[in-house]
Amino acid sequence: MEKWHRQTQAVHGGTRRSQYGEMSEAIFLTQGFVYESAEAAEARFVQAGEDEYIYARYGNPTVAMFEERIARLEGAEDAFATASGMAAVSGALMSGLQAGDRVAAARALFGSCLYVLEEVLGRFGVEVTLVDGGDLAAWEQAIREGTKLVFFESVSNPTLELIDIAAVSEMAHKVGAQVMVDNVFATPVFSRALEQGADVVIYSATKHIDGHGRCLGGVVLGARDFIRGTLEPYMKHTGGALSPFNAWVLLKGLETLDLRVRAQAASAQALAEMLEGHAALSQVIYPGLAAHPDHALAMRQMGAGGTVLTLEVKGGQEGAFRFLNALKVIKISNNLGDAKSIITHPATTTHQRLPEEQKAQLGITPGLVRLSVGLEHVEDLGRDILGALQAV
Ligand SMILES: *Cc1c(COP(=O)(O)O)cnc(C)c1O
């Protein structure tokens, strides 16, 4: 089984069959499990064996199938599934840190990740230093003797800057710090984060892994010691467990993840090439374009540009709104990785609450829009975008 390609793992990895021999994975929609005897119950509480479950907050067969499948896909020793991406991020951060610890993190972060790092960890006496993630000299300064953990998103949202996983991991490991990568934009299809030096990889499964905008979920992947020894006790007692139903949805998502993400990335690449130099746009940001400042790193780290592309429409917010409102196929929303193409105006939605100077620092200008490319025919997407740009 270990020799299977990722695509085969994504279809068969981790499957557990009941006595009925069902083809499609079963949804074990149960919180509890029946024991043969009082002695058996006692034994399981002392030490639960492989595929022995106690309570769905601790583990469940459908959830275990999802964990094992994605661990095989990612090439990780183990995985723990969570109720959402943020349950994964907060659990991964909180489970191993304590007052007095030092964390270095990239500044360009998903808003809720920033909240956990700055507000929550700060309140518990963890010192967090934020750096410009693309600047290796800044990392070198921030990662010092005594730094316990390094956290960043491998591709930043929404400006699509890449952070060099191998280079930052090398610095971190020199001082014994653990490296955690929020890898949502890279997706498990293009991720080689663990090979490149990351110790822990985190996904919001709400995005590409579900891929159809149906449910929330998250997962933390890494060495068994960390997943079962540090993270699991924290998660199982604090309650961020993934529901068995959502685990089933995500299992089905994994089966088609590779096909979907590759098709979405190919369309994103084609659209980026088509839009480069368009008179109504002041910027086309896509790591798959040779002109992107991190193009070489993107190719080395992911081998592709990803499924998201960011455009700066001329005419500021007014221009951006006119563009969004003229789109017919592409929907205005804030998810990403969906089969449906989704466009977002970060300055007024996902990043609305940031002070103006912070928006400027992160490159979130009034004309900036983030496009998550879906599975529609690329010609329909191209026509939709070109038509709407005429309205600008
Ligand atoms: C969406 C997202 C999260 C949070 O995931 P949820 O499933 O919404 O909790 C964290 N990090 C990144 C980069 C994301 O895009």
Tab-separated table of C-alpha atoms and ligand atoms in Angstrom:
chain	number	residue	atom	x	y	z
A	1	MET	CA	0.000	0.000	0.000
A	2	GLU	CA	2.869	2.364	0.830
A	3	LYS	CA	4.125	2.280	-2.777
A	4	TRP	CA	0.909	3.593	-4.295
A	5	HIS	CA	0.948	6.937	-6.066
A	6	ARG	CA	-0.802	9.840	-4.343
A	7	GLN	CA	-3.785	9.582	-6.699
A	8	THR	CA	-4.321	5.947	-5.725
A	9	GLN	CA	-3.916	6.734	-2.022
A	10	ALA	CA	-6.539	9.482	-2.424
A	11	VAL	CA	-9.056	6.914	-3.678
A	12	HIS	CA	-8.254	3.861	-1.533
A	13	GLY	CA	-5.996	4.970	1.348
A	14	GLY	CA	-7.294	4.397	4.855
A	15	THR	CA	-10.491	2.569	3.820
A	16	ARG	CA	-12.077	0.543	6.630
A	17	ARG	CA	-14.890	-1.837	5.673
A	18	SER	CA	-17.571	-3.109	7.978
A	19	GLN	CA	-18.954	-6.670	7.935
A	20	TYR	CA	-21.131	-5.635	4.950
A	21	GLY	CA	-18.188	-5.028	2.644
A	22	GLU	CA	-19.631	-1.717	1.419
A	23	MET	CA	-17.844	-0.193	-1.615
A	24	SER	CA	-18.238	3.444	-0.594
A	25	GLU	CA	-16.950	4.410	2.836
A	26	ALA	CA	-19.583	4.143	5.564
A	27	ILE	CA	-20.680	7.105	7.652
A	28	PHE	CA	-20.397	5.924	11.238
A	29	LEU	CA	-22.737	8.585	12.573
A	30	THR	CA	-22.318	7.563	16.182
A	31	GLN	CA	-20.856	9.313	19.191
A	32	GLY	CA	-20.310	6.107	21.178
A	33	PHE	CA	-19.384	2.436	20.909
A	34	VAL	CA	-20.712	-0.703	22.630
A	35	TYR	CA	-18.357	-2.946	24.603
A	36	GLU	CA	-18.719	-6.753	24.821
A	37	SER	CA	-18.289	-6.689	28.587
A	38	ALA	CA	-17.397	-4.444	31.512
A	39	GLU	CA	-13.874	-5.835	31.313
A	40	ALA	CA	-13.624	-4.919	27.624
A	41	ALA	CA	-14.745	-1.359	28.438
A	42	GLU	CA	-12.137	-1.109	31.164
A	43	ALA	CA	-9.418	-2.453	28.868
A	44	ARG	CA	-10.252	0.012	26.144
A	45	PHE	CA	-10.076	2.961	28.559
A	46	VAL	CA	-6.670	1.740	29.753
A	47	GLN	CA	-5.326	1.455	26.208
A	48	ALA	CA	-7.475	1.655	23.081
A	49	GLY	CA	-6.019	-0.564	20.352
A	50	GLU	CA	-5.883	0.042	16.614
A	51	ASP	CA	-9.432	0.731	15.383
A	52	GLU	CA	-10.921	0.673	18.869
A	53	TYR	CA	-12.991	3.735	19.625
A	54	ILE	CA	-14.418	5.205	22.817
A	55	TYR	CA	-16.178	8.471	22.022
A	56	ALA	CA	-16.456	10.546	18.838
A	57	ARG	CA	-14.674	13.510	20.415
A	58	TYR	CA	-11.623	11.219	20.668
A	59	GLY	CA	-12.026	9.412	17.352
A	60	ASN	CA	-14.517	7.764	15.009
A	61	PRO	CA	-14.042	5.241	12.162
A	62	THR	CA	-15.165	7.621	9.391
A	63	VAL	CA	-12.944	10.380	10.784
A	64	ALA	CA	-10.055	7.881	11.050
A	65	MET	CA	-10.475	6.977	7.371
A	66	PHE	CA	-10.160	10.648	6.446
A	67	GLU	CA	-7.112	11.092	8.690
A	68	GLU	CA	-5.315	8.078	7.287
A	69	ARG	CA	-6.159	8.921	3.671
A	70	ILE	CA	-4.885	12.480	3.851
A	71	ALA	CA	-1.787	11.427	5.809
A	72	ARG	CA	-0.894	9.023	2.983
A	73	LEU	CA	-1.571	11.694	0.398
A	74	GLU	CA	0.648	14.202	2.177
A	75	GLY	CA	3.337	11.658	3.039
A	76	ALA	CA	2.893	12.391	6.757
A	77	GLU	CA	3.257	9.865	9.566
A	78	ASP	CA	-0.092	10.809	11.049
A	79	ALA	CA	-2.952	13.301	10.947
A	80	PHE	CA	-5.638	14.654	13.283
A	81	ALA	CA	-8.893	15.913	11.772
A	82	THR	CA	-10.668	18.915	13.248
A	83	ALA	CA	-14.024	20.690	13.048
A	84	SER	CA	-12.636	23.541	10.921
A	85	GLY	CA	-9.394	24.955	9.610
A	86	MET	CA	-9.252	27.299	12.585
A	87	ALA	CA	-9.713	24.427	15.066
A	88	ALA	CA	-6.664	22.899	13.346
A	89	VAL	CA	-4.588	26.094	13.502
A	90	SER	CA	-5.515	27.005	17.066
A	91	GLY	CA	-5.070	23.426	18.290
A	92	ALA	CA	-1.696	23.041	16.593
A	93	LEU	CA	-0.519	26.316	18.140
A	94	MET	CA	-2.030	26.021	21.619
A	95	SER	CA	-1.290	22.338	22.248
A	96	GLY	CA	2.475	22.665	22.404
A	97	LEU	CA	3.072	26.223	23.654
A	98	GLN	CA	3.235	27.651	27.145
A	99	ALA	CA	3.779	31.016	28.841
A	100	GLY	CA	7.232	32.407	28.141
A	101	ASP	CA	7.610	30.674	24.758
A	102	ARG	CA	8.618	32.676	21.708
A	103	VAL	CA	6.963	32.353	18.289
A	104	ALA	CA	8.035	33.883	14.976
A	105	ALA	CA	5.280	34.217	12.365
A	106	ALA	CA	4.722	35.820	8.981
A	107	ARG	CA	2.684	39.026	9.078
A	108	ALA	CA	0.513	38.230	6.043
A	109	LEU	CA	-1.911	35.772	7.629
A	110	PHE	CA	-5.541	34.714	7.384
A	111	GLY	CA	-7.369	37.070	9.775
A	112	SER	CA	-8.346	34.402	12.306
A	113	CYS	CA	-4.783	32.996	12.376
A	114	LEU	CA	-3.557	36.484	13.217
A	115	TYR	CA	-6.173	36.730	16.000
A	116	VAL	CA	-5.012	33.456	17.580
A	117	LEU	CA	-1.349	34.447	17.369
A	118	GLU	CA	-1.654	38.050	18.524
A	119	GLU	CA	-4.697	38.109	20.796
A	120	VAL	CA	-4.963	34.625	22.237
A	121	LEU	CA	-1.334	33.531	22.550
A	122	GLY	CA	-0.357	36.996	23.741
A	123	ARG	CA	-2.909	36.764	26.555
A	124	PHE	CA	-1.288	33.526	27.709
A	125	GLY	CA	2.188	34.986	27.850
A	126	VAL	CA	3.539	33.737	24.534
A	127	GLU	CA	5.699	36.325	22.771
A	128	VAL	CA	4.905	36.567	19.046
A	129	THR	CA	7.198	38.352	16.568
A	130	LEU	CA	5.652	39.113	13.164
A	131	VAL	CA	7.909	39.385	10.135
A	132	ASP	CA	7.636	40.117	6.432
A	133	GLY	CA	7.541	36.482	5.300
A	134	GLY	CA	9.255	37.021	1.958
A	135	ASP	CA	12.296	38.609	3.612
A	136	LEU	CA	14.751	35.899	4.667
A	137	ALA	CA	16.894	38.433	6.537
A	138	ALA	CA	13.860	39.354	8.662
A	139	TRP	CA	13.304	35.669	9.476
A	140	GLU	CA	16.995	35.334	10.368
A	141	GLN	CA	16.553	38.164	12.900
A	142	ALA	CA	13.273	36.911	14.313
A	143	ILE	CA	14.309	33.270	14.716
A	144	ARG	CA	16.657	33.361	17.671
A	145	GLU	CA	17.966	30.995	20.304
A	146	GLY	CA	14.880	30.115	22.362
A	147	THR	CA	12.358	30.490	19.520
A	148	LYS	CA	10.015	27.554	20.016
A	149	LEU	CA	7.820	27.694	16.954
A	150	VAL	CA	7.700	29.249	13.483
A	151	PHE	CA	4.332	29.715	11.744
A	152	PHE	CA	3.456	30.929	8.262
A	153	GLU	CA	1.173	30.475	5.271
A	154	SER	CA	3.259	29.104	2.395
A	155	VAL	CA	1.344	31.297	-0.081
A	156	SER	CA	-0.060	34.516	1.333
A	157	ASN	CA	-3.659	35.611	0.959
A	158	PRO	CA	-4.599	37.611	-1.107
A	159	THR	CA	-1.317	38.879	-2.584
A	160	LEU	CA	0.107	35.395	-3.357
A	161	GLU	CA	3.635	35.906	-2.049
A	162	LEU	CA	5.522	32.704	-1.410
A	163	ILE	CA	7.539	31.887	1.660
A	164	ASP	CA	10.576	29.679	1.151
A	165	ILE	CA	9.717	26.629	3.289
A	166	ALA	CA	13.164	25.022	2.938
A	167	ALA	CA	15.105	28.177	3.829
A	168	VAL	CA	12.942	29.177	6.819
A	169	SER	CA	12.847	25.575	8.103
A	170	GLU	CA	16.638	25.388	8.017
A	171	MET	CA	16.907	28.542	10.160
A	172	ALA	CA	14.254	27.271	12.555
A	173	HIS	CA	15.815	23.852	12.982
A	174	LYS	CA	19.194	25.397	13.796
A	175	VAL	CA	17.674	26.795	16.995
A	176	GLY	CA	15.438	23.762	17.587
A	177	ALA	CA	12.180	25.502	16.635
A	178	GLN	CA	9.221	23.599	15.194
A	179	VAL	CA	7.940	24.752	11.777
A	180	MET	CA	4.165	24.887	11.160
A	181	VAL	CA	2.880	25.692	7.697
A	182	ASP	CA	-0.705	26.672	6.875
A	183	ASN	CA	-0.733	25.222	3.376
A	184	VAL	CA	-4.243	25.979	2.134
A	185	PHE	CA	-3.260	27.817	-1.049
A	186	ALA	CA	-0.669	25.182	-2.002
A	187	THR	CA	-3.207	22.343	-1.558
A	188	PRO	CA	-2.146	18.728	-0.787
A	189	VAL	CA	-1.788	18.242	-4.565
A	190	PHE	CA	1.071	20.719	-4.966
A	191	SER	CA	2.443	20.494	-1.411
A	192	ARG	CA	5.862	19.089	-0.653
A	193	ALA	CA	6.086	21.038	2.601
A	194	LEU	CA	7.145	18.103	4.797
A	195	GLU	CA	9.880	17.048	2.345
A	196	GLN	CA	11.032	20.656	2.242
A	197	GLY	CA	11.493	20.821	5.997
A	198	ALA	CA	8.161	21.729	7.622
A	199	ASP	CA	7.372	19.715	10.764
A	200	VAL	CA	3.623	20.279	10.738
A	201	VAL	CA	1.272	21.016	7.832
A	202	ILE	CA	-2.219	22.415	8.395
A	203	TYR	CA	-5.182	22.601	6.019
A	204	SER	CA	-8.583	24.134	6.153
A	205	ALA	CA	-10.384	21.203	4.478
A	206	THR	CA	-13.275	23.629	3.903
A	207	LYS	CA	-11.396	24.805	0.817
A	208	HIS	CA	-10.049	22.482	-1.928
A	209	ILE	CA	-10.408	19.232	0.043
A	210	ASP	CA	-14.176	19.531	0.211
A	211	GLY	CA	-14.004	21.491	-3.015
A	212	HIS	CA	-17.749	21.957	-3.357
A	213	GLY	CA	-18.448	24.481	-0.613
A	214	ARG	CA	-20.456	22.049	1.522
A	215	CYS	CA	-18.910	21.847	4.966
A	216	LEU	CA	-16.203	22.961	7.366
A	217	GLY	CA	-13.253	20.823	8.317
A	218	GLY	CA	-9.556	20.940	9.047
A	219	VAL	CA	-6.556	18.714	9.517
A	220	VAL	CA	-3.118	18.815	11.135
A	221	LEU	CA	-0.403	16.540	9.716
A	222	GLY	CA	3.030	15.657	11.043
A	223	ALA	CA	5.126	13.210	13.024
A	224	ARG	CA	3.187	10.674	15.121
A	225	ASP	CA	4.820	11.948	18.325
A	226	PHE	CA	3.394	15.420	17.835
A	227	ILE	CA	0.001	14.366	16.408
A	228	ARG	CA	-0.814	11.682	18.991
A	229	GLY	CA	1.374	12.818	21.885
A	230	THR	CA	0.857	16.604	21.899
A	231	LEU	CA	-2.074	17.537	19.681
A	232	GLU	CA	-4.530	14.688	20.274
A	233	PRO	CA	-4.783	15.066	24.076
A	234	TYR	CA	-5.414	18.813	23.637
A	235	MET	CA	-7.994	18.363	20.848
A	236	LYS	CA	-9.867	15.508	22.441
A	237	HIS	CA	-10.313	17.371	25.709
A	238	THR	CA	-11.071	20.801	24.209
A	239	GLY	CA	-13.657	19.550	21.706
A	240	GLY	CA	-12.635	20.552	18.187
A	241	ALA	CA	-13.542	17.130	16.747
A	242	LEU	CA	-14.615	16.731	13.121
A	243	SER	CA	-18.159	15.420	12.653
A	244	PRO	CA	-18.328	11.929	11.054
A	245	PHE	CA	-20.689	13.259	8.395
A	246	ASN	CA	-18.267	16.015	7.412
A	247	ALA	CA	-15.400	13.503	7.461
A	248	TRP	CA	-17.326	11.449	4.903
A	249	VAL	CA	-17.897	14.503	2.700
A	250	LEU	CA	-14.164	15.273	2.896
A	251	LEU	CA	-13.202	11.646	2.138
A	252	LYS	CA	-15.222	11.875	-1.059
A	253	GLY	CA	-13.542	15.221	-1.753
A	254	LEU	CA	-10.109	13.596	-1.521
A	255	GLU	CA	-11.012	11.074	-4.236
A	256	THR	CA	-11.297	13.831	-6.854
A	257	LEU	CA	-8.934	16.401	-5.309
A	258	ASP	CA	-6.036	15.788	-7.680
A	259	LEU	CA	-8.173	16.043	-10.833
A	260	ARG	CA	-9.996	19.129	-9.605
A	261	VAL	CA	-6.991	21.057	-8.359
A	262	ARG	CA	-4.897	20.361	-11.468
A	263	ALA	CA	-7.759	21.465	-13.735
A	264	GLN	CA	-8.358	24.584	-11.634
A	265	ALA	CA	-4.653	25.468	-11.656
A	266	ALA	CA	-4.440	24.960	-15.439
A	267	SER	CA	-7.388	27.325	-15.910
A	268	ALA	CA	-5.876	29.853	-13.485
A	269	GLN	CA	-2.626	29.756	-15.473
A	270	ALA	CA	-4.462	30.254	-18.788
A	271	LEU	CA	-6.546	33.137	-17.395
A	272	ALA	CA	-3.483	34.819	-15.871
A	273	GLU	CA	-1.669	34.628	-19.228
A	274	MET	CA	-4.732	35.968	-21.031
A	275	LEU	CA	-5.152	38.900	-18.610
A	276	GLU	CA	-1.495	39.939	-18.328
A	277	GLY	CA	-1.189	43.450	-19.733
A	278	HIS	CA	-4.981	44.037	-19.992
A	279	ALA	CA	-5.701	47.775	-20.220
A	280	ALA	CA	-8.245	47.731	-17.341
A	281	LEU	CA	-5.852	46.002	-14.914
A	282	SER	CA	-2.864	47.519	-13.145
A	283	GLN	CA	-1.658	44.142	-11.832
A	284	VAL	CA	-2.097	40.440	-12.585
A	285	ILE	CA	-0.635	38.492	-9.666
A	286	TYR	CA	-0.175	34.775	-10.266
A	287	PRO	CA	2.846	32.717	-9.152
A	288	GLY	CA	2.679	30.712	-12.396
A	289	LEU	CA	3.558	33.813	-14.444
A	290	ALA	CA	7.267	34.303	-15.191
A	291	ALA	CA	6.838	37.963	-14.176
A	292	HIS	CA	5.777	37.034	-10.601
A	293	PRO	CA	8.645	37.889	-8.214
A	294	ASP	CA	8.426	34.418	-6.587
A	295	HIS	CA	7.924	32.484	-9.833
A	296	ALA	CA	11.108	30.411	-9.501
A	297	LEU	CA	10.310	29.613	-5.852
A	298	ALA	CA	6.729	28.652	-6.781
A	299	MET	CA	7.983	26.210	-9.404
A	300	ARG	CA	10.522	24.734	-6.977
A	301	GLN	CA	8.143	24.564	-4.031
A	302	MET	CA	4.808	23.659	-5.700
A	303	GLY	CA	5.540	22.936	-9.360
A	304	ALA	CA	2.521	25.060	-10.293
A	305	GLY	CA	0.984	28.462	-9.715
A	306	GLY	CA	-2.065	27.258	-7.763
A	307	THR	CA	-5.786	27.793	-8.186
A	308	VAL	CA	-6.063	31.429	-7.071
A	309	LEU	CA	-5.181	34.529	-9.017
A	310	THR	CA	-5.291	38.117	-7.838
A	311	LEU	CA	-6.042	41.110	-10.026
A	312	GLU	CA	-5.798	44.828	-9.419
A	313	VAL	CA	-8.541	46.629	-11.281
A	314	LYS	CA	-7.917	50.214	-12.349
A	315	GLY	CA	-10.173	52.808	-10.769
A	316	GLY	CA	-9.836	51.620	-7.158
A	317	GLN	CA	-12.841	50.293	-5.246
A	318	GLU	CA	-15.292	51.768	-7.752
A	319	GLY	CA	-13.571	49.971	-10.617
A	320	ALA	CA	-13.375	46.718	-8.650
A	321	PHE	CA	-17.069	46.847	-7.677
A	322	ARG	CA	-18.129	47.612	-11.258
A	323	PHE	CA	-16.085	44.588	-12.394
A	324	LEU	CA	-17.551	42.263	-9.742
A	325	ASN	CA	-21.101	43.379	-10.392
A	326	ALA	CA	-20.766	42.754	-14.140
A	327	LEU	CA	-19.645	39.113	-13.748
A	328	LYS	CA	-22.221	36.468	-14.662
A	329	VAL	CA	-20.518	33.067	-14.263
A	330	ILE	CA	-18.142	33.967	-11.433
A	331	LYS	CA	-19.888	34.419	-8.080
A	332	ILE	CA	-19.143	37.058	-5.449
A	333	SER	CA	-18.325	35.223	-2.217
A	334	ASN	CA	-15.406	34.579	0.117
A	335	ASN	CA	-14.636	30.864	0.010
A	336	LEU	CA	-11.935	29.428	-2.227
A	337	GLY	CA	-11.053	26.076	-3.755
A	338	ASP	CA	-14.683	25.519	-4.762
A	339	ALA	CA	-15.794	23.920	-8.052
A	340	LYS	CA	-17.566	27.230	-8.652
A	341	SER	CA	-15.351	30.207	-9.442
A	342	ILE	CA	-15.493	32.776	-6.668
A	343	ILE	CA	-14.374	36.377	-6.590
A	344	THR	CA	-13.642	38.390	-3.449
A	345	HIS	CA	-12.908	42.054	-2.772
A	346	PRO	CA	-10.588	41.650	0.240
A	347	ALA	CA	-10.412	45.350	1.251
A	348	THR	CA	-14.160	45.516	2.016
A	349	THR	CA	-14.786	41.907	3.149
A	350	THR	CA	-12.170	39.424	4.401
A	351	HIS	CA	-9.681	42.140	5.361
A	352	GLN	CA	-12.206	44.910	6.095
A	353	ARG	CA	-11.311	45.225	9.773
A	354	LEU	CA	-7.601	45.862	9.212
A	355	PRO	CA	-6.509	49.478	9.703
A	356	GLU	CA	-5.718	51.283	6.420
A	357	GLU	CA	-1.963	51.321	7.009
A	358	GLN	CA	-1.930	47.565	7.623
A	359	LYS	CA	-3.901	46.979	4.429
A	360	ALA	CA	-1.374	49.099	2.562
A	361	GLN	CA	1.513	47.204	4.179
A	362	LEU	CA	-0.029	43.900	3.012
A	363	GLY	CA	-0.674	45.219	-0.505
A	364	ILE	CA	-4.458	45.079	-0.107
A	365	THR	CA	-5.337	48.036	-2.306
A	366	PRO	CA	-8.893	49.255	-3.065
A	367	GLY	CA	-8.742	47.804	-6.607
A	368	LEU	CA	-7.523	44.348	-5.568
A	369	VAL	CA	-9.741	41.308	-6.215
A	370	ARG	CA	-9.008	37.641	-5.480
A	371	LEU	CA	-10.282	35.052	-7.951
A	372	SER	CA	-10.554	31.402	-6.925
A	373	VAL	CA	-10.745	29.566	-10.230
A	374	GLY	CA	-13.322	26.771	-10.410
A	375	LEU	CA	-14.159	23.941	-12.778
A	376	GLU	CA	-16.221	25.825	-15.365
A	377	HIS	CA	-14.920	25.773	-18.948
A	378	VAL	CA	-11.985	28.147	-19.116
A	379	GLU	CA	-13.426	29.865	-22.223
A	380	ASP	CA	-16.602	30.757	-20.317
A	381	LEU	CA	-14.518	32.147	-17.462
A	382	GLY	CA	-12.338	34.124	-19.882
A	383	ARG	CA	-15.363	35.589	-21.644
A	384	ASP	CA	-16.996	36.450	-18.310
A	385	ILE	CA	-13.891	38.283	-17.090
A	386	LEU	CA	-13.205	40.123	-20.361
A	387	GLY	CA	-16.849	41.162	-20.616
A	388	ALA	CA	-16.939	42.454	-17.054
A	389	LEU	CA	-13.650	44.318	-17.512
A	390	GLN	CA	-15.354	46.303	-20.287
A	391	ALA	CA	-17.687	47.664	-17.624
A	392	VAL	CA	-14.637	49.093	-15.830
B	1	LIG	C1	-9.939	29.366	5.339
B	1	LIG	C2	-8.606	29.417	5.907
B	1	LIG	C3	-8.391	29.111	7.262
B	1	LIG	C4	-9.516	28.780	8.210
B	1	LIG	O1	-10.240	27.666	7.834
B	1	LIG	P1	-11.784	27.423	8.292
B	1	LIG	O2	-12.067	26.075	7.751
B	1	LIG	O3	-12.581	28.520	7.676
B	1	LIG	O4	-11.805	27.485	9.777
B	1	LIG	C5	-7.090	29.174	7.733
B	1	LIG	N1	-6.057	29.506	6.929
B	1	LIG	C6	-6.227	29.804	5.619
B	1	LIG	C7	-5.052	30.167	4.794
B	1	LIG	C8	-7.505	29.767	5.058
B	1	LIG	O5	-7.678	30.070	3.767
